[in-house]
Coordinates of C-alpha atoms and ligand atoms in Angstrom, one line a residue:
X40 CA 0.0 -0.1 0.0
X41 CA 1.2 3.4 -0.8
X42 CA -0.9 6.6 -0.8
X43 CA -0.7 10.2 -0.2
X44 CA -2.0 12.7 2.2
X45 CA -4.0 15.1 0.0
X46 CA -3.6 18.6 1.6
X47 CA -1.9 19.7 -1.6
X48 CA -5.0 18.9 -3.5
X49 CA -7.4 21.9 -3.3
X50 CA -10.4 19.9 -4.1
X51 CA -9.8 17.9 -0.9
X52 CA -10.6 21.1 1.1
X53 CA -14.4 21.7 1.1
X54 CA -15.5 25.2 0.7
X55 CA -18.3 26.5 2.9
X56 CA -16.5 29.0 5.0
X57 CA -14.8 30.3 1.9
X58 CA -13.9 34.1 1.7
X59 CA -16.6 35.3 4.0
X60 CA -15.8 32.7 6.8
X61 CA -13.0 32.8 9.3
X62 CA -10.1 32.3 6.8
X63 CA -8.8 28.9 7.7
X64 CA -9.4 27.6 4.3
X65 CA -7.5 30.6 2.9
X66 CA -4.8 29.8 5.3
X67 CA -4.7 26.3 3.8
X68 CA -4.5 27.6 0.2
X69 CA -1.7 30.1 1.1
X70 CA 0.4 27.3 2.7
X71 CA 4.0 26.9 1.7
X72 CA 4.3 23.8 -0.5
X73 CA 8.1 23.3 -1.0
X74 CA 11.2 23.3 1.0
X75 CA 13.0 26.0 -0.9
X76 CA 10.1 28.4 -0.2
X77 CA 10.2 27.4 3.4
X78 CA 13.8 28.1 3.6
X79 CA 13.2 31.5 2.0
X80 CA 10.7 32.3 4.6
X81 CA 13.2 31.8 7.3
X82 CA 16.3 33.1 5.6
X83 CA 18.0 29.7 5.4
X84 CA 20.1 28.4 2.5
X85 CA 18.3 25.9 0.1
X86 CA 20.8 23.1 0.8
X87 CA 18.6 22.3 4.1
X88 CA 15.7 21.2 1.8
X89 CA 15.7 18.0 -0.2
X90 CA 13.5 17.7 -3.3
X91 CA 14.0 13.9 -3.2
X92 CA 12.3 13.7 0.2
X93 CA 9.5 15.9 -1.1
X94 CA 8.7 13.6 -4.0
X95 CA 8.0 11.0 -1.4
X96 CA 5.9 13.2 0.8
X97 CA 5.2 16.9 -0.2
X98 CA 6.0 19.7 2.1
X99 CA 2.9 21.5 3.4
X100 CA 3.1 24.2 6.1
X101 CA 0.6 27.2 6.7
X102 CA 2.2 30.6 7.2
X103 CA 0.4 30.7 10.7
X104 CA 2.7 27.8 11.8
X105 CA 5.9 29.0 10.0
X106 CA 5.4 32.4 11.8
X107 CA 6.2 30.6 15.1
X108 CA 9.6 29.3 13.9
X109 CA 12.7 31.1 14.7
X110 CA 14.4 32.6 11.4
X111 CA 17.8 31.5 10.7
X112 CA 17.7 28.5 12.7
X113 CA 18.0 25.2 10.9
X114 CA 17.4 23.3 14.3
X115 CA 14.1 25.0 15.0
X116 CA 11.8 22.3 16.6
X117 CA 8.8 23.4 14.4
X118 CA 10.8 23.5 11.2
X119 CA 12.2 20.1 11.8
X120 CA 8.7 18.8 11.9
X121 CA 7.7 19.9 8.4
X122 CA 10.9 20.4 6.2
X123 CA 11.7 17.5 3.9
X124 CA 15.4 16.5 4.5
X125 CA 18.0 14.5 2.7
X126 CA 18.3 12.2 5.9
X127 CA 14.8 10.9 5.1
X128 CA 16.1 9.0 2.2
X129 CA 18.5 7.0 4.2
X130 CA 16.2 4.4 5.7
X131 CA 14.3 3.4 2.5
X132 CA 15.2 -0.2 2.9
X133 CA 14.2 -0.6 6.6
X134 CA 11.2 1.6 7.2
X135 CA 7.8 0.3 7.0
X136 CA 4.8 1.6 4.9
X137 CA 2.1 0.5 7.3
X138 CA 3.8 0.3 10.6
X139 CA 0.7 0.1 12.8
X140 CA -1.3 -2.4 11.0
X141 CA -4.0 -0.1 9.8
X142 CA -4.7 -2.4 6.8
X143 CA -5.4 -5.4 8.9
X144 CA -7.8 -3.3 11.1
X145 CA -10.3 -2.2 8.5
X146 CA -13.8 -3.2 9.2
X147 CA -15.0 -1.5 6.2
X148 CA -13.5 1.1 3.9
X149 CA -12.4 4.0 6.1
X150 CA -13.5 2.2 9.3
X151 CA -10.7 1.0 11.4
X152 CA -11.2 -1.1 14.6
X153 CA -8.4 -2.2 16.7
X154 CA -9.6 -1.9 20.1
X155 CA -12.9 -2.7 22.1
X156 CA -15.8 -0.3 22.1
X157 CA -14.3 2.2 19.8
X158 CA -13.9 2.7 16.1
X159 CA -12.0 5.1 14.1
X160 CA -13.2 6.7 10.9
X161 CA -10.9 8.0 8.4
X162 CA -13.0 11.1 7.5
X163 CA -10.6 12.6 5.0
X164 CA -7.0 12.4 3.7
X165 CA -6.3 16.1 4.1
X166 CA -4.3 17.6 6.8
X167 CA -3.4 21.2 7.6
X168 CA 0.2 20.5 7.9
X169 CA 2.5 17.5 6.7
X170 CA 4.5 16.1 9.7
X171 CA 7.5 14.4 8.4
X172 CA 7.1 11.7 11.1
X173 CA 3.5 10.8 10.3
X174 CA 2.8 7.1 10.5
X175 CA 0.1 7.5 7.9
X176 CA 2.3 9.2 5.4
X177 CA 1.8 6.2 3.1
X178 CA -2.0 5.3 3.8
X179 CA -4.1 4.6 0.8
X180 CA -6.5 7.6 1.6
X181 CA -8.0 7.2 -2.1
X182 CA -10.0 4.2 -0.7
X183 CA -11.7 6.2 2.2
X184 CA -15.4 7.0 1.8
X185 CA -16.0 10.7 1.0
X186 CA -18.9 13.0 1.7
X187 CA -22.3 12.2 3.3
X188 CA -22.9 9.2 1.1
X189 CA -19.6 7.6 2.3
X190 CA -20.3 8.4 5.9
X191 CA -23.8 7.0 5.6
X192 CA -22.3 3.6 5.1
X193 CA -20.0 4.0 8.2
X194 CA -22.8 5.2 10.2
X195 CA -24.8 2.2 9.3
X196 CA -22.1 0.0 10.6
X197 CA -21.9 1.9 13.9
X198 CA -25.8 1.7 14.2
X199 CA -25.7 -2.0 13.9
X200 CA -22.9 -2.7 16.5
X201 CA -24.2 -1.8 20.0
X202 CA -20.9 -2.6 21.5
X203 CA -19.6 0.8 20.2
X204 CA -19.9 3.5 22.6
X205 CA -17.2 5.7 21.1
X206 CA -16.4 7.0 17.6
X207 CA -13.1 8.6 16.8
X208 CA -13.1 11.0 13.9
X209 CA -9.6 10.9 12.4
X210 CA -7.8 11.0 9.0
X211 CA -5.9 12.9 7.9
X212 CA -7.3 15.7 10.0
X213 CA -11.2 15.7 10.5
X214 CA -11.2 19.5 11.0
X215 CA -10.2 20.0 7.3
X216 CA -13.8 19.1 6.6
X217 CA -16.4 21.8 6.4
X218 CA -18.4 22.5 9.5
X219 CA -21.6 21.7 7.6
X220 CA -20.4 18.1 7.1
X221 CA -18.9 17.8 10.6
X222 CA -22.2 19.2 12.2
X223 CA -24.2 16.8 10.2
X224 CA -21.9 13.8 11.1
X225 CA -21.9 14.7 14.9
X226 CA -25.8 15.1 14.8
X227 CA -26.2 11.7 13.2
X228 CA -23.9 10.0 15.7
X229 CA -25.8 11.6 18.6
X230 CA -28.9 10.0 17.3
X231 CA -27.4 6.6 17.8
X232 CA -28.3 5.7 21.5
X233 CA -25.2 3.6 22.2
X234 CA -22.7 6.3 21.0
X235 CA -21.8 8.1 24.3
X236 CA -18.6 9.8 23.2
X237 CA -17.2 11.4 20.2
X238 CA -13.4 12.0 19.9
X239 CA -11.7 14.0 17.3
X240 CA -8.0 13.6 16.7
X241 CA -6.7 16.9 15.2
X242 CA -3.7 19.2 14.7
X243 CA -5.7 22.1 13.2
X244 CA -6.2 24.1 16.5
X245 CA -2.4 23.8 16.7
X246 CA -1.6 24.7 13.2
X247 CA -4.3 27.2 12.2
X248 CA -6.0 28.3 15.5
X249 CA -8.6 30.4 13.6
X250 CA -10.1 27.1 12.6
X251 CA -11.8 27.0 16.0
X252 CA -14.5 29.4 14.8
X253 CA -18.1 30.0 15.9
X254 CA -19.6 27.4 13.5
X255 CA -17.2 24.7 15.0
X256 CA -18.1 25.8 18.5
X257 CA -21.8 25.5 17.6
X258 CA -21.7 21.8 16.8
X259 CA -19.4 21.1 19.6
X260 CA -21.7 22.8 22.1
X261 CA -24.8 21.1 20.7
X262 CA -23.5 17.5 20.8
X263 CA -25.4 15.3 23.3
X264 CA -22.6 12.9 23.2
X265 CA -19.4 13.9 25.3
X266 CA -16.8 15.5 23.2
X267 CA -13.3 14.9 23.4
X268 CA -10.5 16.7 21.4
X269 CA -7.1 15.0 21.2
X270 CA -4.9 17.7 20.1
X271 CA -1.4 17.1 18.7
X272 CA 1.3 19.6 20.2
X273 CA 4.9 18.5 20.2
X274 CA 6.5 21.6 21.5
X275 CA 5.8 24.6 23.8
X276 CA 6.8 27.0 21.0
X277 CA 3.8 25.8 19.1
X278 CA 1.5 27.6 21.6
X279 CA 1.1 31.5 21.0
X280 CA -1.6 33.8 22.0
X281 CA -3.9 32.8 19.0
X282 CA -3.5 29.1 20.0
X283 CA -4.2 29.9 23.7
X284 CA -7.3 31.8 22.6
X285 CA -8.5 28.7 20.5
X286 CA -7.9 26.4 23.3
X287 CA -9.9 28.6 25.8
X288 CA -12.9 28.7 23.3
X289 CA -12.8 24.9 22.9
X290 CA -12.7 24.4 26.5
X291 CA -15.5 26.9 27.1
X292 CA -17.7 24.8 24.5
X293 CA -17.7 21.9 26.9
X294 CA -15.1 19.7 25.0
X295 CA -12.6 17.7 27.2
X296 CA -9.0 18.6 25.9
X297 CA -6.3 16.0 25.7
X298 CA -2.9 16.2 23.9
X299 CA -0.9 13.4 22.3
X300 CA 2.7 14.1 21.2
X301 CA 5.3 12.0 19.2
X302 CA 8.7 11.8 21.0
X303 CA 11.0 13.2 18.2
X304 CA 14.8 13.1 18.4
X305 CA 16.1 16.7 18.0
X306 CA 12.6 18.2 18.5
X307 CA 11.3 17.4 21.9
X308 CA 13.6 14.7 23.4
X309 CA 14.9 16.8 26.2
X310 CA 13.7 17.1 29.8
X311 CA 13.3 20.8 29.3
X312 CA 11.2 20.6 26.1
X313 CA 8.9 17.9 27.8
X314 CA 8.5 19.9 31.0
X315 CA 7.7 23.2 29.2
X316 CA 5.1 21.6 26.9
X317 CA 3.4 19.6 29.6
X318 CA 3.2 22.7 31.9
X319 CA 2.1 25.0 29.0
X320 CA -0.5 22.5 28.3
X321 CA -2.0 22.1 31.7
X322 CA -2.0 25.8 32.2
X323 CA -4.4 25.8 29.2
X324 CA -6.6 23.1 30.5
X325 CA -5.1 20.5 28.2
X326 CA -4.2 17.2 29.9
X327 CA -1.2 15.4 28.4
X328 CA -2.5 12.0 27.4
X329 CA 0.0 10.1 25.3
X330 CA 3.5 10.5 24.5
X331 CA 4.1 8.2 21.5
X332 CA 7.3 6.4 20.6
X333 CA 7.8 6.9 16.9
X334 CA 6.2 4.4 14.6
X335 CA 8.9 3.1 12.4
X336 CA 7.5 4.5 9.1
X337 CA 9.8 4.8 6.2
X338 CA 11.4 8.2 5.8
X339 CA 11.0 9.0 9.7
X340 CA 13.6 6.6 11.3
X341 CA 16.0 9.5 12.0
X342 CA 13.5 10.8 14.6
X343 CA 13.5 7.7 16.6
X344 CA 14.6 7.8 20.4
X345 CA 15.7 4.5 22.1
X346 CA 13.2 3.1 24.6
X347 CA 15.5 3.3 27.5
X348 CA 16.2 7.0 26.8
X349 CA 12.4 7.6 26.5
X350 CA 11.7 5.8 29.8
X351 CA 14.3 7.8 31.6
X352 CA 12.9 11.0 30.2
X353 CA 9.4 10.2 31.5
X354 CA 10.8 9.2 34.8
X355 CA 12.5 12.6 35.2
X356 CA 9.3 14.2 34.2
X357 CA 7.3 12.5 36.8
X358 CA 9.7 13.7 39.5
X359 CA 9.2 17.2 38.3
X360 CA 5.4 17.5 37.6
X361 CA 2.1 16.7 39.1
X362 CA 0.9 13.2 38.1
X363 CA -1.9 14.5 35.8
X364 CA 0.7 16.5 33.8
X365 CA 2.8 13.6 32.9
X366 CA 1.7 11.7 29.6
X367 CA 1.9 7.9 29.3
X368 CA 4.7 6.7 27.2
X369 CA 3.3 4.2 24.6
X370 CA 4.2 2.4 21.5
X371 CA 1.7 1.0 19.0
X372 CA 2.3 -2.5 18.4
X373 CA 0.2 -4.1 15.5
X374 CA -2.2 -6.7 16.7
X375 CA -2.2 -5.7 20.4
X376 CA -5.5 -5.0 22.4
X377 CA -4.5 -1.4 23.3
X378 CA -1.5 1.0 22.8
X379 CA 1.4 -0.7 24.8
X380 CA 2.6 1.3 27.8
X381 CA 6.5 1.3 28.0
Ligands
PLP694 C1 -4.9 4.7 18.6 C2 -6.1 4.1 18.1 C3 -7.3 4.3 18.9 C4 -7.2 5.1 20.3 O1 -6.7 4.4 21.3 P1 -7.0 4.9 22.8 O2 -6.0 4.2 23.6 O3 -8.3 4.9 23.2 O4 -6.6 6.4 22.7 C5 -8.5 3.8 18.5 N1 -8.5 3.2 17.4 C6 -7.6 3.0 16.6 C7 -7.6 2.3 15.4 C8 -6.2 3.6 16.9 O5 -5.2 3.5 16.1
SF4_695 S1 0.5 13.5 12.1 FE1 -1.6 14.0 11.9 S2 -1.7 16.1 11.0 FE2 0.5 15.3 10.8 S3 0.5 14.7 8.7 FE3 0.1 12.9 10.0 S4 -2.2 12.7 10.1 FE4 -1.8 14.8 9.3

């Protein structure tokens, strides 16, 4: 299997908020789409970018995110998450295309179930950013159902299975869908009596915080199922005033806010980076949930941190922070009944 994340395809971004709306779709359209342009934005020489890496997985970074990077710093922790680099080409023999067994977990097209009581819907292939370490960077998104007709089939499967009390909207990033579609989907899910919780896995409030607009907050507030947002911050530098305001709005709308990070060598693998991130999150009412060991996807192995170093890092974190501020260190092992705590 080899597919692509489709943020670079304009058609994959639905158009209701358009020009009159809050501007997040415009922000996606204006995103930087190649490494040379990204280097230009930051005053870095082009040699830091790699066209070969971008052929494998295109660069995609909104200006809102780039503005939080430090100009002239090739080691910037935000830049390293999005710039395609030559070192990605060095693990082509050993990295996996489907490291977490997504293909084997398909119950229907775009519906994954690995664990009891909860299913995950691949709602879209589009993301608001391309993270170089992404474990789904080779997922075959073309096969996922699209639009209301596609979701109707997934809804039918959920309706028929009373064991499912939680539905996870994932992707890609579900918040690249229009609020009209998401509001409809949430309303439909709320009408299924056994669905008690709806969870969204999203990076959009991190990347383009104006995505947390009034129309989004409307469908969050009106959900009768408990709403959980699992955000994806990797570094405290990702949190600025606009992001803080978006988090406050989401929290006031009644959603529970959790965060998952990926432990990334050179980005957030120091005690200082983890402590600053966890504190910045809990100050904003976001509970650190998981710290993921990297999935060994082809092109990302240079980000890997040894298990022993990861465990030592989390042990140090535990000695510095309140228990609720320390995420659980996990690895996803294909075929297991849950994520595996380390
Ligand atoms: C990671 C994942 C979940 C969520 O697991 P939790 O431990 O509940 O956060 C659910 N379904 C799939 C397919 C997953 O990959
Ligand atoms: S990590 Fe999430 S936001 Fe980043 S490219 Fe992968 S699916 Fe998209």
